[in-house]
């Protein structure tokens, strides 16, 4: 069974601070996706990474896929209250790509 | 383009009853997946349908079933409800198998009493 562990589990920071969320597994994934979920809503896709060592930037968010495709990180620069939410990583494999394995989640709160 | 829609948004059922949830994917998307989200277990994959056929299945008991229609709309059914079935049930659609990118609906919050 493939598992994805995220750390930290909870993060409460002030506006303007930087943070990094980690997503680790002992298994190799063909792709890694990051989602953000707000209360009462479904997860919203932020990014997909498919190549080991790949780095993608989305405004103040930087995503990295580990060289061995077993881990990933999400770095947020100068966090804003609008970044508040549950961040989820999810791994997929070729052939069963729609059967995503979700991480344990990181709940981020950004206060003024 | 309209997003994934799920109905109903909220549902309260009694233990032992059955329930049917509905999902309409994004127009043009033929793959529909279902997930269960609970505070204790997080998001877990239930099953995936593509062109009216179940292509992948998670580790859930047979009480959980689904189907997909020719217009790609999907339903999932849970029979003999248990208290532990209380959860947010999420539907996701993707353009084509194999696709890594899934787009989620707002979910149906099921409460079993």
XYZ file of C-alpha atoms in Angstrom:
225
model
C 0.000 0.000 0.000
C 1.387 3.375 -0.999
C 1.295 6.088 1.658
C 2.009 9.811 1.536
C 2.961 11.571 4.741
C 2.727 15.327 4.940
C 4.435 17.591 7.415
C 3.709 19.631 9.283
C 0.148 18.645 10.055
C -0.803 22.156 11.184
C 0.808 25.500 10.529
C -0.258 28.873 11.885
C 1.759 31.823 10.640
C 1.465 35.558 10.181
C 1.031 37.348 6.903
C 4.330 37.878 5.123
C 6.092 34.795 6.489
C 7.489 32.023 4.307
C 6.667 28.344 4.764
C 7.388 24.915 3.319
C 5.139 21.873 3.336
C 6.625 18.427 2.759
C 5.095 15.334 1.185
C 7.044 12.094 1.610
C 6.621 8.483 0.579
C 8.649 5.298 0.457
C 7.045 4.541 -2.925
C 7.714 5.969 -6.355
C 4.926 7.868 -8.089
C 4.573 8.689 -11.775
C 3.120 12.071 -10.906
C 2.466 14.256 -7.926
C -0.340 16.766 -7.649
C -0.969 19.482 -5.090
C -4.442 20.627 -4.135
C -5.882 23.252 -1.810
C -9.202 22.647 -0.125
C -11.339 25.188 1.696
C -14.073 24.289 4.202
C -17.205 22.900 2.569
C -15.594 22.658 -0.862
C -13.787 20.081 -2.944
C -10.007 20.183 -3.487
C -8.792 22.580 -6.165
C -5.846 21.488 -8.293
C -2.810 23.773 -7.959
C -0.128 21.967 -9.942
C 0.994 18.631 -11.398
C 4.641 17.542 -11.504
C 5.714 14.469 -13.437
C 9.517 14.610 -13.861
C 11.994 13.870 -11.076
C 13.672 17.097 -9.993
C 10.992 19.223 -11.640
C 10.321 22.668 -10.181
C 7.168 24.641 -10.980
C 6.270 28.136 -9.857
C 2.774 29.515 -9.525
C 3.071 33.156 -8.414
C 4.235 32.941 -4.783
C 4.030 29.123 -4.700
C 6.973 26.913 -5.680
C 6.534 23.168 -6.114
C 9.321 20.623 -6.372
C 9.254 16.912 -7.213
C 12.090 14.894 -5.715
C 14.716 13.362 -7.984
C 13.568 9.861 -7.065
C 9.886 10.818 -7.448
C 9.148 9.758 -3.876
C 8.738 13.180 -2.312
C 7.638 16.708 -3.044
C 7.575 20.100 -1.386
C 5.457 23.215 -1.583
C 7.039 26.536 -0.632
C 4.946 29.661 -0.156
C 6.664 33.033 -0.137
C 5.147 35.966 1.747
C 2.005 34.131 2.797
C -1.318 35.951 2.652
C -4.623 35.267 4.482
C -6.028 34.003 1.157
C -3.532 31.120 1.312
C -5.395 29.695 4.302
C -6.711 26.187 3.681
C -5.958 22.474 3.676
C -3.075 21.565 1.374
C -3.078 18.037 -0.007
C -0.518 16.216 -2.079
C -1.655 13.276 -4.189
C 0.342 10.664 -6.054
C -0.666 8.881 -9.220
C 0.734 5.978 -11.210
C 0.678 5.168 -14.901
C -2.170 2.833 -15.723
C -4.177 3.759 -12.644
C -3.745 7.507 -12.919
C -7.222 8.326 -11.674
C -6.657 6.290 -8.512
C -4.895 9.002 -6.576
C -3.269 8.339 -3.221
C -3.759 11.417 -1.084
C -1.443 12.687 1.606
C -2.465 13.244 5.198
C -2.901 16.979 4.632
C -1.427 20.193 6.036
C -3.814 22.723 7.503
C -2.453 26.251 7.035
C -3.772 29.346 8.744
C -2.397 32.748 7.833
C -3.359 35.622 10.092
C -2.971 39.375 9.694
C -17.239 25.883 -18.823
C -19.253 24.638 -15.854
C -17.407 22.682 -13.186
C -18.221 19.330 -11.620
C -21.609 19.363 -9.939
C -22.812 17.054 -7.208
C -26.272 16.547 -5.805
C -27.468 16.678 -3.166
C -24.983 18.796 -1.214
C -26.186 17.569 2.175
C -27.947 14.397 3.207
C -29.028 12.876 6.506
C -29.865 9.177 6.589
C -30.571 6.572 9.235
C -28.421 3.496 9.827
C -29.541 0.623 7.614
C -30.935 2.814 4.841
C -29.394 3.207 1.410
C -28.388 6.367 -0.419
C -27.648 7.442 -3.989
C -25.383 10.361 -4.818
C -25.106 11.989 -8.213
C -22.239 13.606 -10.104
C -22.161 15.507 -13.387
C -18.631 15.868 -14.776
C -17.164 18.764 -16.702
C -18.413 18.722 -20.281
C -16.159 16.513 -22.395
C -14.687 14.628 -19.440
C -15.268 10.891 -19.685
C -13.546 9.717 -16.517
C -15.328 10.079 -13.180
C -13.803 9.075 -9.857
C -15.312 8.969 -6.385
C -13.525 9.612 -3.096
C -14.529 9.479 0.550
C -13.119 12.106 2.905
C -13.226 11.703 6.686
C -11.267 13.453 9.463
C -9.663 10.182 10.522
C -8.808 8.566 7.189
C -8.474 11.589 4.937
C -9.268 11.246 1.253
C -9.648 7.673 0.051
C -10.312 6.434 -3.475
C -13.566 4.532 -3.972
C -13.747 3.772 -7.697
C -13.349 5.227 -11.165
C -15.557 4.934 -14.225
C -14.611 5.523 -17.820
C -16.995 5.054 -20.747
C -19.576 3.390 -18.478
C -17.063 0.794 -17.219
C -15.470 0.566 -13.793
C -11.713 0.814 -14.479
C -10.258 1.095 -10.975
C -11.518 0.193 -7.546
C -10.386 1.063 -4.041
C -10.544 -1.006 -0.872
C -14.129 -0.491 0.164
C -16.792 -3.127 0.917
C -19.340 -4.190 -1.665
C -21.942 -1.945 -0.038
C -20.355 0.836 -2.053
C -21.189 0.691 -5.738
C -21.423 3.005 -8.663
C -22.305 3.357 -12.286
C -21.800 5.714 -15.164
C -24.258 6.656 -17.866
C -23.678 7.249 -21.558
C -23.553 11.020 -20.982
C -20.698 10.440 -18.443
C -22.860 11.368 -15.471
C -22.224 9.050 -12.562
C -23.993 7.835 -9.461
C -22.709 6.072 -6.411
C -24.828 4.027 -4.063
C -24.222 2.978 -0.491
C -26.476 0.267 0.894
C -27.083 -0.707 4.517
C -25.614 2.514 5.831
C -23.386 2.415 8.896
C -22.470 5.263 11.230
C -18.914 5.118 9.886
C -20.153 5.991 6.403
C -20.669 9.574 7.540
C -18.282 11.534 5.345
C -17.828 14.022 2.549
C -18.168 12.175 -0.747
C -16.276 13.819 -3.555
C -16.568 13.269 -7.257
C -13.774 14.191 -9.668
C -13.655 14.220 -13.434
C -10.743 14.189 -15.835
C -10.456 14.649 -19.556
C -9.281 11.210 -20.559
C -7.616 8.173 -19.105
C -4.827 8.109 -18.191
C -4.982 11.621 -16.873
C -3.177 12.821 -13.857
C -5.277 15.934 -13.377
C -8.615 15.615 -11.690
C -11.174 18.322 -11.081
C -13.309 17.936 -7.997
C -16.883 18.851 -7.277
C -17.986 20.471 -4.001
C -18.951 17.120 -2.493
C -21.982 15.649 -0.791
C -21.927 15.721 3.011
C -23.569 12.512 4.230
C -24.516 12.150 7.863
C -25.703 8.756 9.115
C -27.593 8.752 12.419
